[in-house]
Short mmCIF file of C-alpha atoms in Angstrom, two decimals:
data_model
loop_
_atom_site.label_atom_id
_atom_site.label_comp_id
_atom_site.label_asym_id
_atom_site.label_seq_id
_atom_site.Cartn_x
_atom_site.Cartn_y
_atom_site.Cartn_z
CA MET A 248 22.62 2.63 -7.43
CA PHE A 249 21.84 -0.31 -9.88
CA VAL A 250 18.71 0.61 -10.69
CA ASN A 251 19.92 4.41 -11.21
CA ARG A 252 22.37 3.75 -13.51
CA LEU A 253 20.12 1.61 -15.56
CA ALA A 254 17.40 4.04 -15.49
CA LEU A 255 19.40 7.46 -16.49
CA PRO A 256 20.82 6.22 -19.66
CA LEU A 257 17.68 4.27 -20.78
CA CYS A 258 16.49 7.98 -20.78
CA LEU A 259 19.08 9.93 -22.69
CA PRO A 260 18.38 8.17 -26.32
CA LEU A 261 14.54 8.34 -26.15
CA LEU A 262 14.62 12.42 -25.20
CA THR A 263 17.46 12.62 -28.14
CA ALA A 264 15.01 10.33 -30.21
CA LEU A 265 11.82 13.02 -29.66
CA ALA A 266 13.84 15.59 -30.07
CA CYS A 267 14.98 14.63 -33.62
CA HIS A 268 10.88 13.66 -34.29
CA SER A 269 9.84 17.03 -32.67
CA GLN A 270 11.49 18.54 -35.41
CA ALA A 271 10.50 16.26 -37.99
CA GLN A 272 7.06 16.29 -37.46
CA GLU A 273 4.53 18.86 -36.57
CA THR A 274 2.37 17.57 -33.60
CA SER A 275 -1.32 18.23 -32.94
CA TRP A 276 -1.73 18.63 -29.27
CA SER A 277 -5.46 19.26 -29.54
CA ASP A 278 -5.83 15.34 -30.92
CA VAL A 279 -3.05 14.56 -28.13
CA LEU A 280 -5.44 15.94 -25.23
CA ALA A 281 -8.66 15.09 -26.96
CA GLN A 282 -7.66 11.16 -27.24
CA GLY A 283 -7.18 11.46 -23.15
CA ASP A 284 -9.22 10.14 -20.52
CA ALA A 285 -10.50 12.30 -17.45
CA ARG A 286 -11.91 10.79 -14.22
CA LEU A 287 -13.63 12.29 -11.48
CA PHE A 288 -14.22 10.65 -7.87
CA PHE A 289 -15.33 11.80 -4.89
CA ASP A 290 -14.75 9.45 -1.93
CA ASN A 291 -16.59 9.67 1.51
CA GLN A 292 -14.91 7.87 4.63
CA TYR A 293 -15.88 7.44 7.84
CA PHE A 294 -13.22 5.82 10.36
CA ALA A 295 -13.77 4.99 13.92
CA ARG A 296 -11.33 3.28 16.20
CA ASP A 297 -12.10 2.01 19.74
CA PHE A 298 -8.44 1.55 22.01
CA ARG A 299 -10.68 0.00 24.64
CA ASP A 300 -7.52 -0.96 27.32
CA GLY A 301 -4.81 1.70 25.92
CA PRO A 302 -5.42 5.67 25.01
CA ASN A 303 -5.07 7.40 21.61
CA ASN A 304 -1.86 9.21 21.58
CA ALA A 305 -2.49 11.14 18.18
CA GLY A 306 -3.52 14.93 18.44
CA ARG A 307 -3.90 16.96 21.09
CA ASN A 308 -3.98 14.03 23.54
CA ARG A 309 0.05 14.07 23.32
CA TYR A 310 -0.11 17.06 25.43
CA LYS A 311 -2.31 15.63 27.97
CA PRO A 312 -1.43 13.52 31.40
CA ARG A 313 -1.85 9.48 29.54
CA ASP A 314 -4.62 9.01 32.19
CA GLU A 315 -6.57 12.00 30.54
CA ARG A 316 -6.27 10.61 26.72
CA ASN A 317 -9.32 9.43 24.71
CA GLY A 318 -9.19 5.94 24.10
CA TYR A 319 -10.87 5.88 20.99
CA ARG A 320 -10.20 8.03 16.88
CA GLN A 321 -13.22 9.20 14.66
CA GLU A 322 -12.66 11.27 12.04
CA TRP A 323 -15.24 11.74 8.96
CA GLY A 324 -13.86 13.14 5.65
CA GLN A 325 -14.94 13.80 1.89
CA SER A 326 -12.61 13.94 -1.03
CA VAL A 327 -12.50 14.95 -4.37
CA GLN A 328 -10.11 13.69 -7.18
CA LEU A 329 -9.49 14.75 -10.85
CA HIS A 330 -7.07 12.35 -12.60
CA TYR A 331 -6.34 12.93 -16.57
CA HIS A 332 -4.54 10.69 -18.89
CA SER A 333 -3.77 12.13 -22.11
CA GLY A 334 -3.15 10.32 -25.43
CA PHE A 335 0.15 10.14 -27.40
CA THR A 336 1.68 12.57 -30.17
CA PRO A 337 1.52 10.63 -33.41
CA GLY A 338 4.50 8.47 -35.04
CA LEU A 339 7.72 6.18 -33.63
CA ILE A 340 7.70 8.18 -30.22
CA GLY A 341 4.74 9.39 -28.67
CA LEU A 342 4.60 12.14 -26.38
CA GLY A 343 2.04 13.07 -23.51
CA VAL A 344 0.87 14.18 -20.22
CA ASP A 345 -0.51 12.64 -17.14
CA ALA A 346 -2.32 15.05 -13.97
CA PHE A 347 -4.44 15.04 -11.21
CA ALA A 348 -6.00 17.38 -8.65
CA MET A 349 -7.25 16.07 -5.11
CA ALA A 350 -9.09 17.61 -2.16
CA ALA A 351 -9.92 16.55 1.08
CA PHE A 352 -12.27 18.06 3.51
CA LYS A 353 -13.14 17.36 7.26
CA LEU A 354 -16.59 16.70 7.91
CA ASP A 355 -16.40 16.08 11.79
CA SER A 356 -13.55 14.99 14.21
CA GLY A 357 -11.49 16.91 16.63
CA GLY A 358 -7.99 16.90 18.44
CA GLY A 359 -8.95 14.66 20.82
CA ARG A 360 -10.36 11.93 18.24
CA THR A 361 -7.93 12.45 15.38
CA GLY A 362 -5.09 10.12 14.37
CA THR A 363 -6.82 7.18 11.98
CA GLY A 364 -4.77 8.89 8.56
CA THR A 365 -7.48 10.37 7.28
CA LEU A 366 -7.35 13.93 7.67
CA ALA A 367 -4.61 15.96 7.53
CA VAL A 368 -3.13 17.03 11.08
CA ASP A 369 -1.73 20.79 11.89
CA GLY A 370 1.15 21.30 14.16
CA GLN A 371 -1.00 21.82 17.32
CA GLY A 372 -2.68 18.41 17.17
CA HIS A 373 -5.59 19.97 15.38
CA PRO A 374 -7.09 18.08 12.36
CA ARG A 375 -7.03 20.42 9.28
CA ASP A 376 -10.48 21.87 7.75
CA SER A 377 -9.14 20.60 4.32
CA HIS A 378 -6.08 19.48 2.58
CA GLY A 379 -4.83 18.54 -0.98
CA LYS A 380 -2.16 17.69 -3.44
CA ALA A 381 -1.68 18.28 -7.34
CA GLY A 382 0.90 17.29 -10.22
CA GLY A 383 1.16 15.31 -12.96
CA ALA A 384 3.85 13.72 -14.89
CA PHE A 385 5.47 13.76 -18.79
CA LYS A 386 5.11 10.40 -20.56
CA LEU A 387 7.55 8.81 -23.56
CA LYS A 388 5.95 5.78 -25.32
CA ILE A 389 7.63 3.63 -28.00
CA ALA A 390 5.88 0.66 -28.90
CA ASP A 391 4.88 -1.19 -25.95
CA ALA A 392 7.20 0.66 -23.50
CA GLN A 393 6.61 3.89 -21.82
CA LEU A 394 8.90 5.93 -19.54
CA LYS A 395 7.20 8.77 -17.16
CA TYR A 396 9.06 11.58 -14.88
CA GLY A 397 7.11 13.49 -12.65
CA ASN A 398 4.42 12.02 -9.88
CA PHE A 399 2.57 8.71 -10.58
CA SER A 400 1.44 5.94 -8.68
CA THR A 401 3.57 2.88 -8.36
CA GLN A 402 1.97 -1.13 -7.31
CA ALA A 403 5.10 -2.77 -7.18
CA PRO A 404 5.32 -5.16 -4.34
CA VAL A 405 8.81 -3.58 -3.34
CA LEU A 406 7.06 -0.12 -3.22
CA ALA A 407 3.71 0.44 -3.50
CA ALA A 408 1.14 3.43 -2.63
CA ASP A 409 -1.04 3.53 -0.11
CA ASN A 410 -4.78 4.54 -2.11
CA SER A 411 -6.88 2.92 1.18
CA ARG A 412 -7.69 6.36 2.19
CA ILE A 413 -9.95 9.22 0.28
CA ILE A 414 -6.56 10.66 -0.79
CA PRO A 415 -3.94 8.36 -2.17
CA GLY A 416 -0.22 8.24 -1.74
CA MET A 417 1.77 9.49 -4.68
CA ALA A 418 5.91 8.73 -5.93
CA HIS A 419 7.86 11.37 -7.85
CA GLY A 420 10.66 10.43 -10.30
CA LEU A 421 11.30 8.18 -12.92
CA HIS A 422 9.27 4.89 -14.14
CA LEU A 423 10.06 2.72 -16.86
CA GLN A 424 7.58 -0.35 -18.02
CA GLY A 425 6.98 -2.42 -21.06
CA ASP A 426 4.76 -5.50 -21.88
CA TRP A 427 5.36 -8.15 -24.28
CA ALA A 428 3.17 -11.09 -24.83
CA GLY A 429 2.61 -11.60 -21.04
CA LEU A 430 6.08 -10.36 -19.67
CA LYS A 431 6.25 -7.16 -17.97
CA LEU A 432 9.41 -5.37 -16.90
CA GLU A 433 9.35 -2.38 -14.95
CA ALA A 434 12.17 -0.14 -13.42
CA ALA A 435 12.02 3.12 -11.21
CA ARG A 436 13.90 5.53 -9.71
CA LEU A 437 12.46 7.78 -6.98
CA THR A 438 13.14 11.14 -5.33
CA ALA A 439 10.48 11.82 -3.03
CA LEU A 440 6.87 9.84 -1.89
CA SER A 441 3.99 11.53 -0.57
CA GLY A 442 1.55 10.09 1.92
CA PRO A 443 -2.45 10.69 1.77
CA THR A 444 -2.60 13.58 4.31
CA GLU A 445 0.31 15.62 2.70
CA SER A 446 -0.13 18.50 1.05
CA LYS A 447 2.34 18.30 -1.19
CA SER A 448 3.75 16.03 -3.63
CA ARG A 449 7.12 15.38 -2.80
CA GLY A 450 7.54 13.96 0.35
CA ALA A 451 9.70 12.43 2.37
CA ILE A 452 11.21 8.65 2.02
CA SER A 453 10.73 6.62 5.19
CA THR A 454 10.00 2.92 6.18
CA VAL A 455 7.30 2.17 8.27
CA TYR A 456 9.33 0.67 11.35
CA GLY A 457 12.53 2.35 11.12
CA ARG A 458 10.86 5.78 10.72
CA PRO A 459 14.46 7.65 10.09
CA GLU A 460 13.16 11.26 10.37
CA ARG A 461 12.84 10.76 13.82
CA HIS A 462 16.35 9.71 13.96
CA GLY A 463 17.64 12.85 11.82
CA ILE A 464 18.36 10.15 9.17
CA ASP A 465 17.52 11.63 5.44
CA ILE A 466 16.87 9.17 2.90
CA HIS A 467 17.94 10.40 -0.50
CA GLY A 468 16.16 7.71 -2.62
CA ALA A 469 14.82 4.43 -3.56
CA SER A 470 14.99 2.12 -7.06
CA TYR A 471 13.66 -1.17 -7.99
CA LEU A 472 14.08 -3.40 -11.09
CA GLY A 473 11.27 -5.95 -11.74
CA ALA A 474 9.53 -8.65 -14.15
CA SER A 475 6.62 -10.52 -13.80
CA HIS A 476 5.34 -13.22 -16.32
CA ARG A 477 2.43 -15.05 -16.68
CA GLY A 478 1.76 -18.08 -18.87
CA GLY A 479 -1.23 -20.73 -18.77
CA PRO A 480 -1.65 -21.55 -15.09
CA TRP A 481 1.70 -20.16 -13.75
CA SER A 482 2.91 -16.95 -12.63
CA LEU A 483 6.48 -15.86 -11.43
CA SER A 484 7.18 -12.09 -10.52
CA TYR A 485 10.93 -10.98 -9.44
CA TYR A 486 11.50 -8.04 -7.90
CA LEU A 487 15.11 -6.15 -6.82
CA ALA A 488 14.85 -2.70 -4.63
CA GLN A 489 17.39 -0.68 -3.23
CA LEU A 490 16.60 1.89 -0.27
CA GLU A 491 19.70 3.98 -0.58
CA ASP A 492 22.09 3.66 2.15
CA VAL A 493 20.21 1.13 4.01
CA TRP A 494 19.08 -1.90 2.26
CA THR A 495 18.86 -3.98 -0.55
CA GLN A 496 15.66 -6.50 -0.99
CA HIS A 497 14.78 -9.04 -3.16
CA TYR A 498 11.07 -10.13 -3.73
CA LEU A 499 9.83 -13.55 -5.41
CA HIS A 500 6.45 -14.44 -6.24
CA LEU A 501 5.35 -18.38 -7.68
CA GLY A 502 1.78 -18.99 -8.13
CA HIS A 503 -0.03 -22.09 -10.04
CA GLU A 504 -3.55 -22.84 -10.73
CA ARG A 505 -5.09 -26.09 -11.74
CA ALA A 506 -8.55 -27.55 -12.52
CA LEU A 507 -9.84 -29.77 -9.61
CA GLY A 508 -12.90 -31.39 -9.47
CA ALA A 509 -16.00 -28.52 -9.96
CA GLY A 510 -13.66 -25.86 -8.68
CA THR A 511 -9.64 -24.67 -9.09
CA LEU A 512 -7.12 -25.18 -6.95
CA SER A 513 -4.80 -22.29 -6.49
CA ASN A 514 -1.05 -21.84 -4.83
CA SER A 515 0.91 -18.97 -3.99
CA PHE A 516 4.42 -18.39 -2.59
CA ASP A 517 5.68 -14.86 -2.18
CA LEU A 518 9.14 -14.47 -0.09
CA TYR A 519 11.36 -11.47 0.63
CA ARG A 520 14.82 -11.18 1.52
CA THR A 521 16.55 -7.83 2.70
CA ARG A 522 19.94 -7.22 3.81
CA ASP A 523 21.72 -3.86 4.70
CA SER A 524 23.48 -1.93 2.19
CA GLY A 525 25.28 1.46 1.41
CA ASP A 526 26.38 3.42 4.31
CA SER A 527 23.66 1.06 6.56
CA LEU A 528 22.18 4.09 7.83
CA PHE A 529 19.42 1.68 10.02
CA GLY A 530 22.23 -0.77 10.92
CA PRO A 531 23.10 -4.55 10.21
CA ILE A 532 19.86 -6.06 8.88
CA ASP A 533 19.63 -9.52 7.36
CA ASN A 534 15.53 -10.71 7.08
CA LEU A 535 13.98 -13.55 5.41
CA ILE A 536 10.15 -13.74 5.18
CA GLY A 537 8.04 -15.78 3.37
CA SER A 538 4.22 -16.85 2.96
CA HIS A 539 2.36 -19.83 1.04
CA ALA A 540 -1.79 -19.54 0.29
CA ILE A 541 -3.34 -22.38 -0.87
CA ALA A 542 -7.13 -21.96 -2.17
CA TYR A 543 -9.65 -23.47 -3.41
CA ARG A 544 -12.36 -21.77 -5.58
CA GLN A 545 -15.88 -23.55 -6.61
CA GLY A 546 -18.53 -21.16 -8.38
CA PRO A 547 -19.06 -18.12 -6.09
CA HIS A 548 -16.71 -19.70 -2.86
CA ARG A 549 -13.26 -19.48 -2.14
CA LEU A 550 -11.73 -21.10 0.72
CA THR A 551 -8.18 -20.53 1.46
CA LEU A 552 -5.23 -21.74 4.03
CA ALA A 553 -2.32 -19.81 4.66
CA TYR A 554 1.03 -20.18 6.97
CA GLN A 555 3.47 -17.38 6.99
CA ARG A 556 7.11 -17.39 8.96
CA ASN A 557 9.39 -14.66 9.27
CA VAL A 558 12.81 -16.61 10.45
CA SER A 559 14.73 -13.58 11.34
CA ASP A 560 15.69 -11.88 14.90
CA THR A 561 14.00 -8.62 13.13
CA PRO A 562 10.59 -7.74 12.04
CA PHE A 563 10.61 -7.46 8.45
CA ASP A 564 10.39 -3.62 7.58
CA TYR A 565 9.41 -2.00 4.00
CA ILE A 566 9.37 1.08 2.63
CA GLY A 567 6.63 4.27 3.54
CA PHE A 568 5.64 7.18 2.12
CA GLY A 569 5.85 10.55 3.72
CA ASP A 570 5.96 10.26 7.24
CA GLY A 571 6.17 6.58 7.53
CA GLN A 572 2.61 6.20 8.23
CA SER A 573 1.39 4.63 4.98
CA SER A 574 2.61 2.17 2.59
CA GLN A 575 1.22 -1.16 0.96
CA SER A 576 5.10 -2.12 -0.27
CA ILE A 577 4.60 -5.63 1.36
CA VAL A 578 3.00 -8.79 -0.13
CA LEU A 579 2.25 -11.73 1.83
CA ALA A 580 -0.23 -13.58 2.72
CA ASN A 581 -1.27 -13.17 6.47
CA ALA A 582 -0.27 -9.34 6.20
CA ALA A 583 -3.92 -8.02 6.73
CA ALA A 584 -4.57 -4.17 7.61
CA TYR A 585 -4.42 -4.33 11.61
CA SER A 586 -1.39 -6.45 11.55
CA ASP A 587 1.27 -7.73 9.09
CA PHE A 588 2.31 -10.93 11.44
CA ASN A 589 5.90 -9.50 10.41
CA GLY A 590 7.47 -9.60 14.09
CA PRO A 591 10.86 -11.15 14.69
CA ARG A 592 10.59 -15.00 14.47
CA GLU A 593 6.64 -14.81 14.32
CA ARG A 594 4.78 -17.55 12.81
CA SER A 595 1.25 -17.13 11.59
CA TRP A 596 -1.30 -18.90 9.82
CA GLN A 597 -4.77 -18.05 8.21
CA LEU A 598 -8.39 -19.69 7.60
CA ARG A 599 -10.31 -17.65 5.07
CA TYR A 600 -13.72 -17.64 3.43
CA ASP A 601 -14.75 -15.78 0.34
CA GLN A 602 -18.13 -15.34 -1.38
CA ARG A 603 -19.18 -13.53 -4.36
CA LEU A 604 -23.26 -12.78 -3.39
CA ASN A 605 -24.19 -13.26 -6.97
CA TRP A 606 -27.40 -14.86 -5.60
CA LEU A 607 -28.43 -11.35 -4.35
CA GLY A 608 -28.11 -9.96 -7.66
CA LEU A 609 -24.62 -8.71 -6.71
CA PRO A 610 -21.98 -10.31 -8.62
CA GLU A 611 -19.62 -8.06 -7.82
CA LEU A 612 -19.90 -7.73 -4.07
CA ASN A 613 -17.50 -10.26 -2.08
CA LEU A 614 -17.93 -11.15 1.41
CA ALA A 615 -14.91 -12.21 3.07
CA LEU A 616 -14.60 -13.57 6.88
CA ARG A 617 -10.80 -14.98 8.21
CA TYR A 618 -9.46 -15.61 11.42
CA GLN A 619 -5.33 -15.15 11.84
CA ARG A 620 -3.65 -16.17 14.40
CA GLY A 621 0.03 -15.42 15.49
CA LEU A 622 2.85 -17.44 17.28
CA GLY A 623 6.44 -18.37 17.91
CA ARG A 624 7.45 -14.36 18.07
CA ARG A 625 10.84 -13.83 19.81
CA ARG A 626 10.46 -11.77 23.11
CA GLN A 627 13.93 -10.43 22.91
CA PRO A 628 14.51 -7.70 22.24
CA CYS A 629 10.86 -7.06 20.73
CA PRO A 630 8.46 -8.45 22.92
CA ARG A 631 5.04 -9.19 21.12
CA PRO A 632 2.18 -11.00 22.41
CA GLN A 633 0.13 -13.51 20.40
CA HIS A 634 -1.67 -12.17 17.29
CA LEU A 635 -5.63 -13.12 17.34
CA PRO A 636 -7.47 -11.20 14.80
CA ARG A 637 -10.74 -12.11 12.99
CA ALA A 638 -12.37 -9.81 10.77
CA LEU A 639 -15.37 -9.63 8.67
CA ARG A 640 -14.97 -8.01 5.13
CA SER A 641 -17.32 -6.96 2.07
CA ARG A 642 -16.02 -5.08 -0.67
CA ARG A 643 -18.24 -3.65 -3.75
CA GLN A 644 -16.41 -3.37 -7.01
CA ALA A 645 -17.87 -1.03 -9.70
CA PRO A 646 -18.47 -3.22 -13.13
CA ARG A 647 -15.60 -3.18 -15.87
CA ALA A 648 -17.51 -1.54 -18.39
CA GLY A 649 -20.06 0.69 -19.04
CA PRO A 650 -21.00 4.34 -19.07
CA GLY A 651 -22.55 6.49 -15.97
CA PRO A 652 -21.89 7.03 -12.54
CA ARG A 653 -20.77 4.04 -10.47
CA LEU A 654 -20.73 3.67 -6.49
CA HIS A 655 -18.04 1.75 -4.25
CA LEU A 656 -18.60 0.40 -0.72
CA LEU A 657 -16.31 -0.53 1.31
CA PRO A 658 -17.65 -1.38 4.96
CA TRP A 659 -15.07 -2.82 7.35
CA PRO A 660 -15.61 -3.87 10.75
CA ALA A 661 -12.38 -5.69 12.02
CA GLU A 662 -11.81 -6.60 16.02
CA GLU A 663 -8.39 -7.89 17.23
CA PRO A 664 -8.36 -9.28 21.14
CA ALA A 665 -4.48 -8.55 21.96
CA PRO A 666 -3.39 -7.10 25.45
CA ALA A 667 -2.66 -3.38 25.46
CA ARG A 668 0.84 -3.95 25.29
CA HIS A 669 0.93 -5.45 21.97
CA ALA A 670 3.10 -3.93 19.34
CA ASP A 671 0.26 -3.97 16.92
CA LEU A 672 -2.21 -2.63 19.00
CA ALA A 673 -5.81 -3.70 17.25
CA PRO A 674 -8.98 -2.37 18.85
CA GLN A 675 -12.61 -2.33 17.31
CA GLN A 676 -12.51 0.00 14.03
CA PRO A 677 -15.22 0.50 12.36
CA ARG A 678 -15.01 1.77 8.66
CA LEU A 679 -17.06 3.12 5.63
CA ARG A 680 -15.90 3.77 2.89
CA GLY A 681 -18.13 5.32 -0.11
CA ARG A 682 -16.61 6.27 -3.95
CA LEU A 683 -18.75 7.89 -6.58
CA HIS A 684 -17.07 7.83 -9.80
CA ARG A 685 -18.78 9.49 -13.40
CA PRO A 686 -16.56 8.98 -16.18
CA ASP A 687 -16.96 7.32 -19.05
CA ALA A 688 -14.04 5.31 -18.31
CA PRO A 689 -13.89 1.89 -16.78
CA ALA A 690 -13.15 2.53 -13.30
CA HIS A 691 -10.37 0.78 -11.55
CA PRO A 692 -11.87 -1.29 -8.26
CA ILE A 693 -11.41 0.18 -4.75
CA PRO A 694 -8.38 -1.88 -3.53
CA ALA A 695 -8.97 -3.78 -0.10
CA GLY A 696 -9.29 -1.65 2.97
CA ALA A 697 -6.33 -0.48 5.04
CA VAL A 698 -6.46 0.65 8.40
CA LEU A 699 -3.96 2.85 10.36
CA VAL A 700 -2.00 0.61 12.90
CA PRO A 701 -0.11 1.56 16.05
CA ARG A 702 2.88 -0.06 16.20
CA ARG A 703 6.69 0.17 18.20
CA PRO A 704 9.32 0.38 15.28
CA LEU A 705 12.93 -0.82 15.39
CA GLN A 706 15.23 1.49 15.90
CA TRP A 707 17.87 0.04 13.90
CA ARG A 708 20.58 1.80 14.97
CA SER A 709 21.08 0.52 18.68
CA GLY A 710 19.13 -2.42 17.73
CA ARG A 711 16.45 -1.93 20.32
CA CYS A 712 13.02 -1.52 20.59
CA ALA A 713 11.69 2.14 20.80
CA PRO A 714 7.78 3.74 20.78
CA GLN A 715 7.92 5.75 17.30
CA GLY A 716 4.38 6.14 17.21
CA CYS A 717 1.98 4.83 14.26
CA SER A 718 2.68 3.51 11.19
CA ALA A 719 -0.27 2.27 8.60
CA ARG A 720 -0.36 0.34 5.45
#
């Protein structure tokens, strides 16, 4: 595999140089640890879904007759996360470590109400009282390049961890990244992915639609190589990814901003091209999907119009973490938490309004209202009715600087009117997430909310749709 062959030779010179450097210079690990950054997070999340015309098929409901299953899901949990990032040893080659420990606890739910992806579920369909994971990574640094081996989070557009739950997803493998004057290069070879509800740091590599573990398919690795550059009003990104013996995927992004009147006009183009490769374990894959978003911002206001289209006869699939129920490995204008609008031959458009609530004295609070509609999807072999979602969303981000505790709030009421047979069932789903962060270092903003979305993923071998349960971003 192209990325694998690139990453491993790069590691050998670094490790050899490190060994020579360690013999030549005595390292003070106390100084390295003292230069580190420790962050403690407390996340509290309540997530409810009302299916209205359809049953909840998760948890204990799957053991009941269909007409006796609950039509809703409710989970409330609390998590504690500790993340530590050390400094580097002095010299040309620096050595350091990253570590994390996280645990989530059930506050309220039950076997008939579980399934939102907030809490782990046991083999009998009951939500566990607690779950968590711990791990870390060794890291090497030369100038502006950094190599990691172990557990880490990745946010590449072709492989991104889901951090919308109270415990985030994690990847395991090699990761190399360098930044030079606005140019970012990165490569990774991953051998395991862990989802938010898994109590292990090395889970399976899956996909959101294909769900290979349900067909006895074992994916041994995923790799990607990418570059992104931002200079002046232009931004450009290209990534090449490979899911071992399944597909090769290309991603391209082009963005531009310019002043227009009293505001700023921005354009953003995103494109994915996916084809089967290797042993083609999922069968023939030939997919092309893209989107264009144009937005105008003036002061605290922003208005966005977006169009997205899948020109292929299959849905656009992407890499999932662990059991395949979580992933953010899709960067398209209309890909939302309740639907990705990526069905066969599907076209969609979006109208969105954002406002920063400076007038309330809350410049970090953003309120968004959007309407999305999908149409023109191919009804065979995977029929899908039209999407008609609308969502009201607000987002609280912590200030970028300053000591002391910070509180993030993320309320998310969303509704998508759709028939029960919809491939992306989207019921009413109120959600509230709070995070208390107490280090003396800047905090990363809480990412956009994401919700569990039942799907009908493709059974790629036969080329026919088969209900496979739930998946989420």
